[in-house]
């Protein structure tokens, strides 16, 4: 689909199945552009689930739905959001995850809302 904004990539990576594919330009170099690269797949890695089922179950039980202030969307409508993003070293553990519905997940990423866990409850606060 082409390039996407880094924050969009972080949001998608928060709660996704990730497959790493290694590619190379074709041997003759023909068609190798950054706009629409023609590539040769070299290897396709095993899909790695970012949030394992037992942690997802515990997360949904703890949060009972989207934790964004005023939102009442149920657990089945939520994604798991990494409070410290996993590319930044954030772990896929209950104390680094929060349930957010899709619109609020997008909003947290794109507007910089802050999240922390206080007394076992995820607290979502507006950007400074
Ligand atoms: Zn996220
Ligand atoms: Zn929500």
XYZ file of N, CA and C and ligand atoms in Angstrom:
386
model
N 0.806 -1.210 0.000
C 0.000 0.000 0.000
C 0.837 1.256 0.000
N 2.140 1.139 0.190
C 3.011 2.305 0.161
C 3.281 2.838 1.553
N 4.005 3.967 1.638
C 4.416 4.508 2.939
C 3.213 4.947 3.779
N 3.327 4.765 5.097
C 2.315 5.276 6.026
C 3.024 6.104 7.091
N 2.267 6.966 7.764
C 2.834 7.829 8.799
C 3.361 6.964 9.958
N 4.512 7.331 10.539
C 5.072 6.525 11.641
C 4.091 6.304 12.793
N 3.272 7.322 13.135
C 2.331 7.158 14.249
C 1.241 6.155 13.892
N 0.851 6.109 12.617
C -0.120 5.109 12.164
C 0.490 3.715 12.289
N 1.759 3.584 11.939
C 2.437 2.287 12.067
C 2.500 1.857 13.533
N 2.782 2.813 14.445
C 2.835 2.479 15.873
C 1.474 2.010 16.363
N 0.394 2.711 15.915
C -0.945 2.340 16.366
C -1.297 0.928 15.895
N -1.000 0.642 14.627
C -1.315 -0.683 14.095
C -0.493 -1.746 14.825
N 0.783 -1.411 15.096
C 1.671 -2.386 15.740
C 1.304 -2.643 17.194
N 0.523 -1.749 17.796
C 0.128 -1.916 19.189
C -0.607 -3.227 19.420
N -1.413 -3.635 18.492
C -2.285 -4.786 18.701
C -2.481 -5.474 17.358
N -1.506 -6.269 16.991
C -1.548 -6.810 15.635
C -0.792 -8.120 15.548
N -1.008 -8.799 14.453
C -0.161 -9.922 14.105
C 0.894 -9.375 13.159
N 2.152 -9.590 13.502
C 3.253 -9.012 12.731
C 3.936 -10.109 11.923
N 4.127 -9.860 10.647
C 4.880 -10.766 9.801
C 6.031 -9.990 9.191
N 7.241 -10.450 9.426
C 8.412 -9.764 8.880
C 8.766 -10.400 7.544
N 8.813 -9.567 6.489
C 9.181 -10.056 5.173
C 10.430 -9.321 4.723
N 11.419 -10.065 4.296
C 12.648 -9.469 3.790
C 12.572 -9.469 2.271
N 12.851 -8.311 1.675
C 12.765 -8.199 0.222
C 14.051 -7.588 -0.330
N 14.252 -7.743 -1.623
C 15.401 -7.152 -2.308
C 14.948 -6.663 -3.670
N 15.679 -5.703 -4.253
C 15.334 -5.300 -5.617
C 15.592 -6.457 -6.577
N 14.873 -6.491 -7.702
C 15.126 -7.553 -8.673
C 16.565 -7.468 -9.173
N 17.091 -8.604 -9.616
C 18.502 -8.695 -10.005
C 18.880 -7.662 -11.064
N 17.955 -7.380 -11.981
C 18.286 -6.422 -13.044
C 18.085 -4.968 -12.600
N 17.574 -4.775 -11.380
C 17.377 -3.424 -10.864
C 16.213 -2.683 -11.491
N 15.525 -3.311 -12.429
C 14.442 -2.634 -13.142
C 13.270 -2.355 -12.210
N 12.731 -1.178 -12.303
C 11.523 -0.841 -11.553
C 11.761 -0.521 -10.099
N 13.016 -0.389 -9.657
C 13.307 -0.126 -8.247
C 13.182 1.368 -7.985
N 12.015 1.772 -7.472
C 11.806 3.176 -7.112
C 11.201 3.189 -5.727
N 11.294 4.327 -5.063
C 10.697 4.410 -3.730
C 9.179 4.550 -3.810
N 8.671 5.010 -4.944
C 7.235 5.188 -5.077
C 6.526 3.836 -5.200
N 6.948 3.023 -6.107
C 6.303 1.723 -6.304
C 7.401 0.690 -6.539
N 8.054 0.271 -5.433
C 9.196 -0.629 -5.620
C 8.767 -1.999 -6.133
N 9.492 -2.493 -7.121
C 9.301 -3.868 -7.562
C 10.310 -4.691 -6.772
N 9.821 -5.602 -5.960
C 10.726 -6.301 -5.055
C 10.606 -7.803 -5.212
N 11.657 -8.493 -4.781
C 11.679 -9.944 -4.762
C 11.672 -10.385 -3.299
N 10.603 -11.061 -2.853
C 10.610 -11.562 -1.474
C 11.737 -12.568 -1.264
N 12.523 -12.371 -0.198
C 13.618 -13.295 0.118
C 13.183 -14.291 1.192
N 12.463 -13.799 2.197
C 11.984 -14.704 3.233
C 10.771 -14.090 3.902
N 9.896 -14.929 4.399
C 8.726 -14.480 5.153
C 8.813 -15.116 6.519
N 8.965 -14.281 7.556
C 9.120 -14.798 8.915
C 7.806 -15.339 9.451
N 7.896 -16.057 10.546
C 6.726 -16.567 11.215
C 5.950 -15.406 11.829
N 4.635 -15.440 11.695
C 3.827 -14.385 12.296
C 3.995 -14.418 13.810
N 4.167 -13.266 14.419
C 4.312 -13.184 15.872
C 3.174 -12.363 16.446
N 2.370 -12.973 17.292
C 1.271 -12.234 17.907
C 1.837 -11.351 19.005
N 1.505 -10.079 18.952
C 2.095 -9.126 19.880
C 1.496 -9.284 21.281
N 0.168 -9.416 21.389
C -0.450 -9.608 22.703
C -0.987 -11.040 22.759
N -0.369 -11.906 23.572
C -0.819 -13.297 23.640
C -2.208 -13.388 24.270
N -2.970 -14.437 23.938
C -4.364 -14.557 24.379
C -4.564 -14.416 25.887
N -3.671 -14.990 26.713
C -3.898 -14.935 28.162
C -3.761 -13.506 28.689
N -2.861 -12.723 28.078
C -2.720 -11.325 28.506
C -3.902 -10.509 27.994
N -4.372 -10.808 26.775
C -5.533 -10.095 26.231
C -6.774 -10.338 27.100
N -6.949 -11.571 27.536
C -8.096 -11.906 28.389
C -8.020 -11.128 29.710
N -6.828 -11.105 30.311
C -6.651 -10.382 31.581
C -6.868 -8.882 31.384
N -6.405 -8.350 30.261
C -6.554 -6.924 29.959
C -8.031 -6.554 29.837
N -8.797 -7.387 29.123
C -10.228 -7.101 28.936
C -10.982 -7.208 30.254
N -10.563 -8.160 31.071
C -11.195 -8.328 32.380
C -10.905 -7.116 33.272
N -9.662 -6.652 33.252
C -9.281 -5.514 34.096
C -9.961 -4.225 33.632
N -9.936 -3.955 32.323
C -10.389 -2.657 31.830
C -11.892 -2.592 31.569
N -12.539 -3.734 31.291
C -14.000 -3.773 31.076
C -14.457 -2.864 29.937
N -13.602 -2.642 28.953
C -13.969 -1.788 27.823
C -12.961 -0.669 27.650
N -13.288 0.253 26.745
C -12.378 1.376 26.458
C -12.184 2.234 27.706
N -10.920 2.566 28.002
C -10.603 3.341 29.208
C -10.532 4.844 28.946
N -10.826 5.273 27.711
C -10.811 6.707 27.418
C -11.925 7.373 28.218
N -11.649 8.563 28.791
C -12.661 9.221 29.627
C -13.999 9.380 28.904
N -15.071 8.897 29.537
C -16.420 9.068 29.004
C -16.826 8.046 27.967
N -15.940 7.131 27.597
C -16.265 6.155 26.548
C -16.852 4.898 27.190
N -17.920 4.347 26.578
C -18.546 3.150 27.149
C -18.499 1.960 26.183
N -17.562 1.993 25.227
C -17.484 0.866 24.290
C -16.983 -0.384 25.021
N -17.600 -1.524 24.725
C -17.318 -2.765 25.471
C -15.971 -3.397 25.082
N -15.505 -4.368 25.890
C -14.195 -4.988 25.665
C -13.999 -5.517 24.238
N -15.057 -6.081 23.655
C -14.930 -6.656 22.316
C -14.640 -5.631 21.232
N -14.808 -4.367 21.542
C -14.575 -3.308 20.557
C -13.226 -2.644 20.748
N -12.397 -3.186 21.631
C -11.151 -2.499 21.963
C -9.921 -3.187 21.382
N -8.868 -2.385 21.237
C -7.523 -2.864 20.923
C -6.704 -2.744 22.203
N -5.637 -3.499 22.272
C -4.680 -3.305 23.358
C -3.660 -2.264 22.935
N -3.509 -1.214 23.742
C -2.525 -0.165 23.435
C -1.336 -0.306 24.383
N -0.132 -0.284 23.827
C 1.079 -0.295 24.643
C 1.329 1.116 25.172
N 1.358 1.289 26.494
C 1.561 2.610 27.097
C 2.966 3.113 26.723
N 3.979 2.294 26.924
C 5.299 2.547 26.344
C 5.357 1.665 25.107
N 5.471 2.286 23.934
C 5.421 1.532 22.682
C 6.485 0.451 22.651
N 6.132 -0.695 22.072
C 7.110 -1.781 22.058
C 8.348 -1.469 21.247
N 8.284 -0.645 20.164
C 9.567 -0.290 19.508
C 10.467 0.551 20.424
N 9.871 1.181 21.445
C 10.656 1.978 22.401
C 11.049 1.157 23.621
N 10.853 -0.146 23.575
C 11.252 -1.009 24.673
C 10.117 -1.377 25.618
N 8.888 -0.915 25.318
C 7.741 -1.258 26.163
C 7.422 -2.749 26.080
N 7.135 -3.345 27.223
C 6.876 -4.774 27.273
C 5.395 -5.077 27.066
N 5.108 -6.279 26.569
C 3.730 -6.715 26.408
C 3.308 -7.384 27.702
N 3.059 -6.554 28.714
C 2.627 -7.012 30.026
C 1.440 -6.171 30.454
N 0.663 -6.710 31.361
C -0.570 -6.053 31.783
C -0.330 -4.609 32.250
N 0.769 -4.374 32.972
C 0.994 -3.025 33.494
C 1.530 -2.054 32.440
N 1.652 -2.509 31.195
C 2.042 -1.606 30.105
C 0.979 -1.575 29.008
N -0.226 -2.086 29.314
C -1.278 -2.156 28.296
C -2.548 -1.492 28.800
N -3.336 -0.972 27.860
C -4.633 -0.402 28.185
C -5.577 -0.701 27.020
N -6.858 -0.922 27.328
C -7.871 -1.167 26.301
C -8.396 0.170 25.787
N -8.379 0.326 24.466
C -8.928 1.531 23.835
C -9.724 1.117 22.604
N -10.903 1.760 22.391
C -11.648 1.512 21.162
C -10.862 2.129 20.001
N -11.224 1.746 18.789
C -10.453 2.181 17.622
C -10.347 3.713 17.505
N -11.465 4.469 17.612
C -11.337 5.932 17.489
C -10.476 6.548 18.594
N -10.610 6.022 19.820
C -9.810 6.583 20.908
C -8.365 6.114 20.842
N -8.121 4.919 20.311
C -6.756 4.454 20.103
C -6.048 5.412 19.134
N -6.753 5.753 18.052
C -6.195 6.677 17.062
C -5.912 8.040 17.714
N -6.858 8.496 18.524
C -6.728 9.803 19.155
C -5.544 9.858 20.131
N -5.377 8.786 20.918
C -4.261 8.724 21.872
C -2.929 8.829 21.119
N -2.824 8.110 19.983
C -1.576 8.147 19.213
C -1.349 9.498 18.564
N -2.387 10.044 17.956
C -2.182 11.221 17.123
C -2.218 12.525 17.910
N -2.816 12.524 19.116
C -2.885 13.768 19.885
C -2.018 13.728 21.143
N -1.352 12.603 21.388
C -0.410 12.533 22.503
C -1.039 12.468 23.886
N -2.212 11.807 24.007
C -2.794 11.614 25.339
C -1.856 10.762 26.174
N -1.833 11.016 27.479
C -0.919 10.302 28.378
C -1.688 9.253 29.172
N -1.032 8.133 29.432
C -1.677 7.027 30.139
C -0.725 6.490 31.195
N -1.272 6.217 32.371
C -0.494 5.513 33.386
C -1.433 4.595 34.172
N -0.822 3.655 34.879
C -1.598 2.731 35.707
C -1.481 3.209 37.147
N -2.618 3.466 37.792
C -2.629 3.891 39.192
C -3.532 2.940 39.964
N -2.977 2.289 40.986
C -3.722 1.318 41.798
C -4.416 0.268 40.919
N -3.716 -0.191 39.890
C -4.235 -1.243 39.036
C -5.283 -0.788 38.027
N -5.494 0.519 37.912
C -6.479 1.036 36.956
C -5.788 1.938 35.949
N -6.086 1.741 34.662
C -5.488 2.570 33.605
C -6.161 3.937 33.604
N -5.347 5.000 33.692
C -5.852 6.367 33.702
C -5.373 7.064 32.426
N -6.331 7.613 31.656
C -6.026 8.290 30.401
C -6.227 9.781 30.622
N -5.172 10.573 30.338
C -5.226 12.014 30.588
C -4.922 12.785 29.308
N -5.526 13.989 29.178
C -5.300 14.785 27.968
C -3.854 15.222 27.830
N -3.447 15.564 26.610
C -2.065 16.012 26.400
C -1.792 17.289 27.184
N -0.524 17.524 27.580
C -0.205 18.706 28.387
C -0.476 19.996 27.612
Zn -1.531 2.071 20.545
Zn -13.272 4.663 23.411
